[in-house]
XYZ file of C-alpha atoms in Angstrom:
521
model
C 38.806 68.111 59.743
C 42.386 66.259 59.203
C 43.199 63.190 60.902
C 45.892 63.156 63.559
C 48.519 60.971 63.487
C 47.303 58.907 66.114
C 43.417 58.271 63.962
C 45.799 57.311 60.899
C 47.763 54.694 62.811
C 44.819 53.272 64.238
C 43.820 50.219 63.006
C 40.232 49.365 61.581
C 37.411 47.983 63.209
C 37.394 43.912 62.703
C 35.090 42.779 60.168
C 33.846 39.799 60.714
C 33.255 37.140 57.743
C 31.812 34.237 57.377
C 32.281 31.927 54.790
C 29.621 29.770 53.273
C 29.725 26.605 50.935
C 27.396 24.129 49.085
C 27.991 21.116 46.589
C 24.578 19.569 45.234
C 25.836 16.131 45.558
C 28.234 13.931 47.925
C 29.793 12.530 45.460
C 33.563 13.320 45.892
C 33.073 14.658 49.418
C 35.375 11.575 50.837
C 38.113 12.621 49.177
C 41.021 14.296 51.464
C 40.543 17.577 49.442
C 37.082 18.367 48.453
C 35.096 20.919 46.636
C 33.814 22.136 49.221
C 37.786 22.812 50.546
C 38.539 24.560 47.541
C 35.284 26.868 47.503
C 36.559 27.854 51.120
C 40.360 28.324 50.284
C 39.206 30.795 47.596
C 37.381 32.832 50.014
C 40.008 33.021 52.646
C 42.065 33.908 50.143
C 39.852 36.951 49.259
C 39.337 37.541 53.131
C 42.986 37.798 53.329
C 43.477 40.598 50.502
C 40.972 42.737 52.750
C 42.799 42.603 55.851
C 43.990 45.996 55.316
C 39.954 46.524 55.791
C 40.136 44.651 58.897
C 38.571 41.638 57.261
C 38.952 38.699 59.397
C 37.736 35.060 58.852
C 35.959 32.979 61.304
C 36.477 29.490 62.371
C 33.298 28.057 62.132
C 32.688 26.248 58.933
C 29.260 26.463 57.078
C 29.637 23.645 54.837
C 26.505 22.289 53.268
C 27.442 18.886 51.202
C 25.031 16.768 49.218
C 22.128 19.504 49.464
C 20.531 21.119 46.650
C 20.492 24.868 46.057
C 16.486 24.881 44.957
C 15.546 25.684 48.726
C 16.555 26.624 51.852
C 16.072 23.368 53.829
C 19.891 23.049 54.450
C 21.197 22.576 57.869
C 24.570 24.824 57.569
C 22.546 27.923 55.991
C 19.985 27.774 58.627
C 22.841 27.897 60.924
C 24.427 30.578 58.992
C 21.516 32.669 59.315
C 20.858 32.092 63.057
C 24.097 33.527 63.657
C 23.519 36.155 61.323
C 20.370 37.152 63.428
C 22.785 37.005 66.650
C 24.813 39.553 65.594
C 28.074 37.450 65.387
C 28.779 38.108 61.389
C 29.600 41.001 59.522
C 29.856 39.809 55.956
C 28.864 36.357 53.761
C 31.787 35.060 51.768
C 30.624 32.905 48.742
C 32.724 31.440 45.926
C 29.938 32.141 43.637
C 26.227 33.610 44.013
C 24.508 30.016 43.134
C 25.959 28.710 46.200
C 24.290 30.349 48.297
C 20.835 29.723 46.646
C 19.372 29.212 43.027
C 16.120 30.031 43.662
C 15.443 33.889 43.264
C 12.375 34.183 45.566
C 14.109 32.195 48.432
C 17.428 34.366 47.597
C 15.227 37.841 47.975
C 14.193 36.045 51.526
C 17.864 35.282 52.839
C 18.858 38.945 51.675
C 16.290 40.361 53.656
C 17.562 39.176 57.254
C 21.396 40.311 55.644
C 19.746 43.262 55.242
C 17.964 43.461 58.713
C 21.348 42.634 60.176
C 23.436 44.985 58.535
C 25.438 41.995 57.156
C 26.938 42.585 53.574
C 27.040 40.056 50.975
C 30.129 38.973 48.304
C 30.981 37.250 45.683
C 34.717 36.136 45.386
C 34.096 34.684 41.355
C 32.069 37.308 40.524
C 33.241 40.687 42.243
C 30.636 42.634 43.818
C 28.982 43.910 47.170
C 25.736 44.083 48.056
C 26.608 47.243 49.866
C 26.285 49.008 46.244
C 22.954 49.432 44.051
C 24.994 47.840 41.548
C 26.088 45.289 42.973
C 22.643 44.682 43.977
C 21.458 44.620 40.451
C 24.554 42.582 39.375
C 23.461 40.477 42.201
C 19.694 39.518 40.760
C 21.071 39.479 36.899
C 23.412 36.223 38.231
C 20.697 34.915 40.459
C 18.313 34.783 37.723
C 19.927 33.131 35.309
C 21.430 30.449 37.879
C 17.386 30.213 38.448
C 16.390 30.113 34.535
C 18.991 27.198 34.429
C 17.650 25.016 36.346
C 13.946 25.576 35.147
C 15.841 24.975 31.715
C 16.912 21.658 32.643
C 13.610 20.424 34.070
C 12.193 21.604 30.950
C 14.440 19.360 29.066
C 14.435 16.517 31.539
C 9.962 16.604 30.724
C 10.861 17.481 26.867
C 12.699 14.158 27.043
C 10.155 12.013 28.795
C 7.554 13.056 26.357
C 9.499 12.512 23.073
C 10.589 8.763 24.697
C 6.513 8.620 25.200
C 5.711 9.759 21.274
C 8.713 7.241 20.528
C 6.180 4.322 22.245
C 8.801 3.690 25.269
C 8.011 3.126 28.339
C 9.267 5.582 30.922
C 8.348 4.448 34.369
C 5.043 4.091 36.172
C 3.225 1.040 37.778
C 3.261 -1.778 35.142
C -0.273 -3.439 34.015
C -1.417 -6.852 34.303
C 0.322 -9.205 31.361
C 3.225 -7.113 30.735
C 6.687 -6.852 32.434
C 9.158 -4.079 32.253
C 12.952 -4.222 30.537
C 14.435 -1.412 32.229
C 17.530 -1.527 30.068
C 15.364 -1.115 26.694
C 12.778 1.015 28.038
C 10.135 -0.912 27.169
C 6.931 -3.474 28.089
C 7.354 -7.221 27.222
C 4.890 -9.700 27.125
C 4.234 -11.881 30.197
C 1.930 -14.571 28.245
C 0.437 -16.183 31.493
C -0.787 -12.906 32.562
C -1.754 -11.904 29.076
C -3.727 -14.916 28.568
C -5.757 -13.606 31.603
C -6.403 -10.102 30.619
C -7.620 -11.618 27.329
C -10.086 -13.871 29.634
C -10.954 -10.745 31.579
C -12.429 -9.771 28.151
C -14.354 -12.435 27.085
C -15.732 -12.918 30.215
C -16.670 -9.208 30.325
C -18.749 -9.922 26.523
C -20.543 -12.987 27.853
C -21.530 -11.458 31.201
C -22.014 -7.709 29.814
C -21.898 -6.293 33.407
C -18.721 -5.206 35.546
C -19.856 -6.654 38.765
C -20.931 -10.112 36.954
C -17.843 -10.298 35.405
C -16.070 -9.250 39.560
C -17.660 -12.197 40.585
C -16.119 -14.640 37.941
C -12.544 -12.747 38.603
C -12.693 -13.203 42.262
C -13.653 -16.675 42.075
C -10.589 -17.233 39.682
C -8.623 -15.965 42.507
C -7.285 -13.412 40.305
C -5.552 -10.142 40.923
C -3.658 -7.387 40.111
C -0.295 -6.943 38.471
C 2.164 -8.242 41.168
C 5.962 -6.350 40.496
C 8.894 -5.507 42.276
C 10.816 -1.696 42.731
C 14.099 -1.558 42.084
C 14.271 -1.110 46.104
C 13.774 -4.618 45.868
C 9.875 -3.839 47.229
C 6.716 -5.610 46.479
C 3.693 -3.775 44.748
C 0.496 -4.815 43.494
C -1.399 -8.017 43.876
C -4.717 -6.375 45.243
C -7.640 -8.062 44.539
C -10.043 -6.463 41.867
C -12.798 -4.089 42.446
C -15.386 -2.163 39.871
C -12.160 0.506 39.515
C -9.554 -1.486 38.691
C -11.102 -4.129 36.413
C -12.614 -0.870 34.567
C -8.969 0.136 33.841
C -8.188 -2.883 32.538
C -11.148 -3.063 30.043
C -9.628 0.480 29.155
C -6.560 0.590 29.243
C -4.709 1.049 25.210
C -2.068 -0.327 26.296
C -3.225 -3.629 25.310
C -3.505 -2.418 21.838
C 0.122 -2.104 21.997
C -0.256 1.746 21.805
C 1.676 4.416 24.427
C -0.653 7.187 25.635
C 0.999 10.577 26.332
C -1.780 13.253 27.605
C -4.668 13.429 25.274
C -2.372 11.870 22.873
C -1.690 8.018 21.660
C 1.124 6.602 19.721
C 2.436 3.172 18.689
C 4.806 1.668 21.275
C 7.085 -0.454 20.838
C 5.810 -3.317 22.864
C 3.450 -5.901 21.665
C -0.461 -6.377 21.857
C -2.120 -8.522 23.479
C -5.944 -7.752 22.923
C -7.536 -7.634 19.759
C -8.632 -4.809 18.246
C -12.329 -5.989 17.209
C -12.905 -7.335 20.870
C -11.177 -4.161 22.618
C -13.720 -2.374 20.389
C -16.795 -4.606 21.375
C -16.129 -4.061 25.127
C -16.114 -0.036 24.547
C -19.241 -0.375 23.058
C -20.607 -2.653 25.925
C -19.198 -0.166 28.526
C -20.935 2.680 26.952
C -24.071 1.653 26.496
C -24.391 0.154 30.305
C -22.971 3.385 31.484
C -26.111 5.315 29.183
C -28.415 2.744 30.919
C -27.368 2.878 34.187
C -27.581 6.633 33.917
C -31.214 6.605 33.252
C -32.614 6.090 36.585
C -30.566 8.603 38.491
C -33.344 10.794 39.400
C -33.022 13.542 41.610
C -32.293 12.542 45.224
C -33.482 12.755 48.058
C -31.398 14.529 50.547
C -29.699 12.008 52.892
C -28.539 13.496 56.412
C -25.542 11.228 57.093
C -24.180 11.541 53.518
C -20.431 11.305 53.603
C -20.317 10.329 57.110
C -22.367 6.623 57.620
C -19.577 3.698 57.210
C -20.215 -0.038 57.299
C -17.501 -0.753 60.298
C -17.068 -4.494 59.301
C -16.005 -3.615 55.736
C -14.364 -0.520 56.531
C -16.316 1.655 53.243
C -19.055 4.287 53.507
C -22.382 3.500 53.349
C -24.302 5.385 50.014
C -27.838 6.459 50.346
C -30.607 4.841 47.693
C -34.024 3.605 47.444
C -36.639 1.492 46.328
C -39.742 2.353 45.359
C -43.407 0.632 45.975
C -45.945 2.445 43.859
C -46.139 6.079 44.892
C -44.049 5.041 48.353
C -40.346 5.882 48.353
C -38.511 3.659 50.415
C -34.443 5.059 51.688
C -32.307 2.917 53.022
C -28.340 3.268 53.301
C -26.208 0.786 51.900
C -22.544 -0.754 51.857
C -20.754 0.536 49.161
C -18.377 -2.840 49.390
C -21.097 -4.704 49.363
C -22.801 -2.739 46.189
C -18.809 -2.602 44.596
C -17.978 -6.114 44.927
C -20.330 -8.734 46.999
C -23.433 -8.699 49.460
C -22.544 -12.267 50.809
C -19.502 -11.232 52.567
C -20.491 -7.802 54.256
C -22.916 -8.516 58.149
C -24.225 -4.815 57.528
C -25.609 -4.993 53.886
C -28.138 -1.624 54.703
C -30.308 -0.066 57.024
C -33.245 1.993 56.655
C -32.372 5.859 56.653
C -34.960 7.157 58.648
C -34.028 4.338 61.607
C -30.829 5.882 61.651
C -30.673 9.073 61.235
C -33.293 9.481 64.125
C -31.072 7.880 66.501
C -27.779 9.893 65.346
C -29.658 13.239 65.492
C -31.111 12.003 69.040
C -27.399 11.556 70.240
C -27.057 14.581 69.543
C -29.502 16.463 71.318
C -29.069 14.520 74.451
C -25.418 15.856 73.890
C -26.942 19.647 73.930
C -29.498 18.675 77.079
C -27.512 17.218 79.483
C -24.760 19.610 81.135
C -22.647 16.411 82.512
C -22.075 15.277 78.870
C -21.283 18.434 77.490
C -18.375 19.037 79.782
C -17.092 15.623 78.875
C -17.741 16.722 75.316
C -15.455 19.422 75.777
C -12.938 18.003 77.488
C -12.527 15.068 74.549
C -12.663 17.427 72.195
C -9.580 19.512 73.722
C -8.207 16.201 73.940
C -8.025 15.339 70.499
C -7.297 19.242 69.522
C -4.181 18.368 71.267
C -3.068 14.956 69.395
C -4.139 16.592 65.610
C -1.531 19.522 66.743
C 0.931 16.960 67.361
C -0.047 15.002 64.617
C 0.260 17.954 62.262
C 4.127 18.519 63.169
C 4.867 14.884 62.280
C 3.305 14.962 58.954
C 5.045 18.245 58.391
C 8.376 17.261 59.247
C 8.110 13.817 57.698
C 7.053 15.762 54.492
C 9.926 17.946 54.573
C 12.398 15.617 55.464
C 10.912 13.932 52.206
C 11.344 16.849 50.207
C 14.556 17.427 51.108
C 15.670 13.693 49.541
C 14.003 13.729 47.061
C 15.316 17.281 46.111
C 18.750 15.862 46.356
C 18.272 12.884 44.249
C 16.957 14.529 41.699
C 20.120 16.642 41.622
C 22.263 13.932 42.033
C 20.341 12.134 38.407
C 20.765 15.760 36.716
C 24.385 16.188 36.806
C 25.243 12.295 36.593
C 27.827 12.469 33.668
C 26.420 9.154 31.867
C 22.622 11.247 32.005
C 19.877 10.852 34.217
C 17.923 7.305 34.569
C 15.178 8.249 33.380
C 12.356 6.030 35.369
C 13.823 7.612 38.370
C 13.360 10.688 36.978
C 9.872 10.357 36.565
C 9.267 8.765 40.372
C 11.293 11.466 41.795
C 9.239 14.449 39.960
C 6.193 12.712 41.364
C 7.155 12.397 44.822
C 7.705 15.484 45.312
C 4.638 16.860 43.458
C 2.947 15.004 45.934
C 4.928 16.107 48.865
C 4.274 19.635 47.760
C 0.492 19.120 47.356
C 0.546 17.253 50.971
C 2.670 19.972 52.920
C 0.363 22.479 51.867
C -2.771 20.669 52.605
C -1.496 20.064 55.878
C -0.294 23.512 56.979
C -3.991 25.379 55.077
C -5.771 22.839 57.580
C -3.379 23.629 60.811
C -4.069 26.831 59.981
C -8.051 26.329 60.221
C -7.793 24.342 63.282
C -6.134 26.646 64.933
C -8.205 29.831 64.323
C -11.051 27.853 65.756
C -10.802 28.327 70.050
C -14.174 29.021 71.832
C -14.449 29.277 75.505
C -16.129 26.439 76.809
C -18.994 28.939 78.811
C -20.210 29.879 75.091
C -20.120 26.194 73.797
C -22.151 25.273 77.296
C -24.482 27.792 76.280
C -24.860 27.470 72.585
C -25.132 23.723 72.846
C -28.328 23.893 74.981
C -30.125 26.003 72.452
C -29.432 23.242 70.153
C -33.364 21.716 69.916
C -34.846 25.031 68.697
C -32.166 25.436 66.437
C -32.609 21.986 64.660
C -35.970 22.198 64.449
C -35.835 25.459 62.591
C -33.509 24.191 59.760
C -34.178 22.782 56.596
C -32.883 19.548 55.840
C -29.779 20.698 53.633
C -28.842 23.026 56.664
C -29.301 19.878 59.167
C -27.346 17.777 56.879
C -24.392 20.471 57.046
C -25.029 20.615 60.626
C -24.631 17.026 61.093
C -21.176 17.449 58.908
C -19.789 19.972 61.395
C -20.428 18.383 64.135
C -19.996 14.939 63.488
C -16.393 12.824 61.673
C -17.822 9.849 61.712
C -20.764 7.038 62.176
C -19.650 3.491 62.508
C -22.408 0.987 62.024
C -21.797 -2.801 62.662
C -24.536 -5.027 61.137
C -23.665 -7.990 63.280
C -24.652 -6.896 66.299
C -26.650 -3.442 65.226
C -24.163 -1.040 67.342
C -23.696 2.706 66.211
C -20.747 4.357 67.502
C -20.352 8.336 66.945
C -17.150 10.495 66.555
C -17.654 14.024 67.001
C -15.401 16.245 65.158
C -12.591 17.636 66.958
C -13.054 21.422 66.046
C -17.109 20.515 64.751
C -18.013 22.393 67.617
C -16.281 25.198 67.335
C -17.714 25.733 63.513
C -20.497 25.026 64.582
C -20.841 28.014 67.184
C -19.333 30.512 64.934
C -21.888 29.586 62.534
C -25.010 29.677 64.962
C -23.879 33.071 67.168
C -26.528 34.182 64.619
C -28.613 31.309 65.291
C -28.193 30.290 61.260
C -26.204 27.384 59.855
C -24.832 28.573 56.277
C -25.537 26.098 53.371
């Protein structure tokens, strides 16, 4: 059907657009006209030669300065896509596809709610529409590549730190004990007083031929770990020894003035301080007390309160062991501080295993038999449900928050035009491995937490069938019992107290698990 005069004359439907912008860094964002102020003037620009489509651009600014494009933790794109989800945009206006994101799995996710929303998606550098198939694949053949080049240049960035490795620099880390670090040089220089007392540490080590003999000497010496400064200007180190970190020092190649990288070693360029033939002697010591020691470790017997028993005073776990009289086995638990380091310091020292594991399991019980406790059971247990659910959402958003620097530094050292430092480099790759690991950690166990909820009638009722129950399980299904019910068991040698935390969500694992009256091993 032809248009009358009065459809042609009528003017198109208003399409709103809203334009969004991103710079990785800040630098430059104090000056009068930015980046970020051009990116915007070309898209108005393009907004403008589509009026004749009704195009029209609106006044709010997205503007997302100093935030990288390898995630979507950016406070002007999730307020971008908020409005998108409100219905108040019609179109995205970038001055290029990377702006908007660099990662292609995170891109996919944005273009889904444009796509939800009916909101189209352009270009203004690179011409297309995402109202097209192909501009759709155009779309992905950009975003890819902007993805492959940044996985290029991480690539390049670890390339780098392992050729400065095979090259025997140093490239960041915690220093050792009788070296300090010349950042300029990228390299280890001697500290002689402290070298002179890892070379002690060694002889002493061949004269005593035992790591806890040789503890004892250290810690009388006063001596401690490497004591160094970040270039935050904060203090590290300075711990006193234990069985760990006095075995790292009788280990460590570094001393040999090699560089380790992976399974491999090279010469560095730093200067030994241990020589060879002793380094040698005290591998072979170490090896053959290690095949010694190894001997005895006969097969155990199964200890109830494994993993859970701490010496309170000390603040370690308690191991289980024995001694053994003839054909009579003797167990006892015992403070792993005071088997690590010294038995004159620690008031608990051990207790026999059967003494307390009676009374733990008979806390338990009574908890099962008497109705009053079980309410307040369940009412402490809601309790501190509540504060792990709170406690989550801090570590979360800490983590984040964390990620989110971090990110940004590392973007900021990439595109530095004199290169990237490269010690920084390495910290920065290694927080936020470890922010990664944590924030999934974190959210796997909110996740567990919260799928456990059991109505308090069925935990009443369970819990008083607890006695038959226990006395039907063998002791590898008590011990896991134990470990679902119980966090922790404090004992103070000095004046014999016991003090039992329950597990906040123990019970609630535990009554899925016996609905069938069985506890899974």
């Amino acid at each position: 059907m032809a248009k009358t005069k009065r459809d042609q004359n009528k003017p198109p439907a208003a399409v709103r657009c809203a334009i969004y912008t991103r710079k990785s860094t800040e630098e430059g964002l104090e000056q009068e006209f930015n980046s970020l102020d051009a990116q915007r003037e070309s898209a108005e620009a393009y907004i403008s030669s589509q009026k004749s489509e009704g195009w029209v651009c609106l006044k709010t600014r997205y503007d997302d300065g100093g935030f990288s494009g390898g995630n979507t933790e950016r406070p002007a794109l999730k307020r971008l896509l908020e409005d998108v989800v409100a219905g108040e945009i019609d179109v995205i206006v970038v001055y290029k596809v990377d702006r908007l994101s660099r990662s292609l799995n995170d891109f996919t996710k944005v273009m889904e709610v444009f796509d939800e929303n009916n909101v189209s998606f352009v270009s203004v550098t690179q011409q297309f529409n995402t109202t097209s198939s192909m501009g759709r694949l155009t779309l992905n053949i950009l975003l890819s590549f902007a993805q492959f080049e940044r996985e290029i240049i991480s690539e390049r960035t670890r390339d780098k730190m392992a050729a400065a490795r095979r090259k025997g620099r140093y490239i960041g880390g915690t220093p050792v004990l009788g070296y300090d670090v010349d950042r300029e040089k990228s390299r280890l220089t001697v500290n002689e007083p402290e070298a002179e007392q890892v070379r002690e540490i060694y002889n002493i080590y061949l004269e005593k031929k035992s790591l806890l003999a040789t503890l004892s000497e250290v810690d009388q010496r006063g001596w401690s770990t490497k004591v160094w400064t970040t270039k935050k200007g904060i203090e590290r180190g300075g711990q006193p020894f234990d069985k760990s970190r006095l075995h790292k020092v009788l280990t460590n190649k570094t001393y040999l003035g090699k560089v380790t990288y992976q399974d491999e070693v090279h010469e560095g360029l730093h200067d030994a301080i241990v020589d060879p033939e002793i380094f040698a002697q005290v591998q072979q010591q170490l090896e053959q007390n290690r095949v010694v020691q190894g001997v005895p470790n006969r097969k155990r017997t199964p200890a109830l309160l494994k993993g859970l028993l701490h010496c309170d005073p000390c603040g370690t776990a308690m191991v289980a062991t024995y001694t053994q009289k003839g054909k009579k086995r003797y167990r006892y638990y015992v403070c792993h501080k005071a088997q690590k380091r010294s038995w004159q310091n620690c008031p608990s020292k051990s207790i026999p295993a059967a003494e307390i594991e009676t009374y733990v399991v008979d806390q338990i019980r009574e908890i099962g038999q008497s109705p009053k406790l079980i309410k307040q059971t369940i009412k402490a247990v809601r309790k501190k449900q509540n504060e792990i659910a709170q406690k989550f959402a801090a570590e979360q958003s800490q983590l984040k928050q964390s990620l989110t620097t971090a990110n940004r530094e590392l973007t900021r050292q990439l595109q530095r035009p004199q290169g990237p430092d490269i010690d920084r480099l390495a910290e920065l790759q290694d927080q936020i491995q470890n922010a990664e690991t944590a924030l999934r950690t974190t959210l796997n166990e909110q996740a567990r937490h919260q799928q456990l909820e059991i109505p308090d009638e069925q935990i009443i009722e369970s819990l008083s069938q607890f006695d038959r129950l226990w006395s039907s399980m063998s002791i590898r299904e008590q011990s896991r019992c134990l470990n679902l019910l119980i966090e922790r068991v404090g004992y103070n040698g000095e004046d014999g107290t016991v003090a039992i935390t329950l597990r906040p969500t123990g019970l609630e694992e535990f009554l899925q698990q016996t609905t069938t009256e069985e506890i899974s091993v």
